Amino acid sequence: MTHVIAEPCIGTKDTSCVEVCPVDCIHPTNEEGEFDAADQLYIDPETCIDCGLCVDECPVQAIFPEEDLPDEWQKYIQINADWYAEE
Ligand code: SF4
């Protein structure tokens, strides 16, 4: 399982989550070149260890455990994974 960043991140990209992630699996960070062009931040499902630390850091409550993702945001599971598949 993984955690997933959903729609509230679009246009927000707060990056507080990046600072607490123990395995550095949330990108792009605001120090990476893709940051400005990215719609939102994404969690790498292959690396996320489901620690949950990022959830409470997010000021717009955009991050969910995959199993708790609201129905209307299910597509974000693929959207997060796709960001890493394209690299
Ligand atoms: Fe990183 Fe933990 Fe959040 Fe996964 S749940 S993205 S490992 S902080």
mmCIF file of C-alpha atoms and ligand atoms in Angstrom:
data_model
loop_
_atom_site.group_PDB
_atom_site.id
_atom_site.type_symbol
_atom_site.label_atom_id
_atom_site.label_comp_id
_atom_site.label_asym_id
_atom_site.label_seq_id
_atom_site.Cartn_x
_atom_site.Cartn_y
_atom_site.Cartn_z
ATOM 1 C CA MET A 1 0.000 0.000 0.000
ATOM 2 C CA THR A 2 0.962 3.588 -0.264
ATOM 3 C CA HIS A 3 -0.233 7.051 0.562
ATOM 4 C CA VAL A 4 -1.705 9.191 -2.187
ATOM 5 C CA ILE A 5 -1.802 12.944 -2.776
ATOM 6 C CA ALA A 6 -5.150 14.075 -4.153
ATOM 7 C CA GLU A 7 -6.796 17.118 -5.675
ATOM 8 C CA PRO A 8 -6.427 19.632 -2.810
ATOM 9 C CA CYS A 9 -2.690 19.750 -3.551
ATOM 10 C CA ILE A 10 -3.288 21.195 -7.005
ATOM 11 C CA GLY A 11 -2.310 24.834 -6.880
ATOM 12 C CA THR A 12 -1.189 24.470 -3.246
ATOM 13 C CA LYS A 13 2.061 22.478 -3.344
ATOM 14 C CA ASP A 14 2.833 23.433 0.248
ATOM 15 C CA THR A 15 5.794 20.979 0.542
ATOM 16 C CA SER A 16 5.543 20.567 4.345
ATOM 17 C CA CYS A 17 5.062 16.876 3.618
ATOM 18 C CA VAL A 18 8.395 16.670 1.823
ATOM 19 C CA GLU A 19 10.242 17.728 4.959
ATOM 20 C CA VAL A 20 8.807 14.983 7.166
ATOM 21 C CA CYS A 21 8.958 12.034 4.784
ATOM 22 C CA PRO A 22 11.640 9.654 6.111
ATOM 23 C CA VAL A 23 12.224 7.983 2.746
ATOM 24 C CA ASP A 24 12.186 11.066 0.476
ATOM 25 C CA CYS A 25 9.408 9.720 -1.722
ATOM 26 C CA ILE A 26 7.433 12.954 -2.263
ATOM 27 C CA HIS A 27 8.366 14.931 -5.359
ATOM 28 C CA PRO A 28 8.951 17.300 -6.952
ATOM 29 C CA THR A 29 10.440 19.241 -4.081
ATOM 30 C CA ASN A 30 10.676 22.994 -4.436
ATOM 31 C CA GLU A 31 14.390 22.573 -5.145
ATOM 32 C CA GLU A 32 13.773 20.412 -8.198
ATOM 33 C CA GLY A 33 13.450 21.763 -11.707
ATOM 34 C CA GLU A 34 10.034 20.245 -12.346
ATOM 35 C CA PHE A 35 8.467 21.992 -9.358
ATOM 36 C CA ASP A 36 7.052 25.046 -11.110
ATOM 37 C CA ALA A 37 5.518 23.052 -13.942
ATOM 38 C CA ALA A 38 4.031 20.306 -11.769
ATOM 39 C CA ASP A 39 0.328 20.604 -10.941
ATOM 40 C CA GLN A 40 0.803 19.012 -7.544
ATOM 41 C CA LEU A 41 3.200 16.865 -5.530
ATOM 42 C CA TYR A 42 3.237 13.100 -5.906
ATOM 43 C CA ILE A 43 4.118 10.120 -3.704
ATOM 44 C CA ASP A 44 6.193 7.294 -5.173
ATOM 45 C CA PRO A 45 4.136 4.162 -4.389
ATOM 46 C CA GLU A 46 7.199 1.944 -4.726
ATOM 47 C CA THR A 47 9.076 3.787 -1.987
ATOM 48 C CA CYS A 48 6.380 4.962 0.464
ATOM 49 C CA ILE A 49 6.478 2.964 3.707
ATOM 50 C CA ASP A 50 2.988 4.052 4.843
ATOM 51 C CA CYS A 51 4.294 5.775 7.956
ATOM 52 C CA GLY A 52 1.553 8.413 7.762
ATOM 53 C CA LEU A 53 3.762 11.292 8.905
ATOM 54 C CA CYS A 54 2.903 13.418 5.882
ATOM 55 C CA VAL A 55 -0.862 13.305 6.456
ATOM 56 C CA ASP A 56 -1.003 15.755 9.358
ATOM 57 C CA GLU A 57 1.578 18.072 7.816
ATOM 58 C CA CYS A 58 -0.606 18.876 4.835
ATOM 59 C CA PRO A 59 -2.474 22.176 5.391
ATOM 60 C CA VAL A 60 -5.158 21.262 2.851
ATOM 61 C CA GLN A 61 -5.666 17.601 3.840
ATOM 62 C CA ALA A 62 -4.670 16.296 0.429
ATOM 63 C CA ILE A 63 -2.900 13.123 1.587
ATOM 64 C CA PHE A 64 -4.635 9.836 2.336
ATOM 65 C CA PRO A 65 -3.718 6.204 2.877
ATOM 66 C CA GLU A 66 -4.665 4.524 -0.392
ATOM 67 C CA GLU A 67 -7.427 2.542 1.308
ATOM 68 C CA ASP A 68 -9.036 5.703 2.707
ATOM 69 C CA LEU A 69 -8.918 7.766 -0.474
ATOM 70 C CA PRO A 70 -12.377 9.264 -1.166
ATOM 71 C CA ASP A 71 -14.168 7.738 -4.148
ATOM 72 C CA GLU A 72 -14.043 10.910 -6.211
ATOM 73 C CA TRP A 73 -10.253 10.965 -5.978
ATOM 74 C CA GLN A 74 -9.500 7.318 -6.813
ATOM 75 C CA LYS A 75 -7.846 8.400 -10.071
ATOM 76 C CA TYR A 76 -5.066 9.995 -8.036
ATOM 77 C CA ILE A 77 -3.652 6.555 -7.255
ATOM 78 C CA GLN A 78 -2.674 6.302 -10.911
ATOM 79 C CA ILE A 79 -1.774 9.984 -11.202
ATOM 80 C CA ASN A 80 0.751 9.669 -8.364
ATOM 81 C CA ALA A 81 2.234 6.461 -9.805
ATOM 82 C CA ASP A 82 2.431 7.919 -13.321
ATOM 83 C CA TRP A 83 4.687 10.753 -12.187
ATOM 84 C CA TYR A 84 7.369 8.206 -11.310
ATOM 85 C CA ALA A 85 6.713 5.915 -14.275
ATOM 86 C CA GLU A 86 7.585 8.715 -16.689
ATOM 87 C CA GLU A 87 10.977 9.509 -15.201
HETATM 88 FE FE1 SF4 B 1 6.553 9.523 3.072
HETATM 89 FE FE2 SF4 B 1 5.411 8.297 5.156
HETATM 90 FE FE3 SF4 B 1 3.974 9.973 3.665
HETATM 91 FE FE4 SF4 B 1 4.721 7.622 2.649
HETATM 92 S S1 SF4 B 1 3.306 7.949 4.371
HETATM 93 S S2 SF4 B 1 4.828 9.616 1.623
HETATM 94 S S3 SF4 B 1 6.730 7.339 3.613
HETATM 95 S S4 SF4 B 1 5.742 10.520 4.945
#
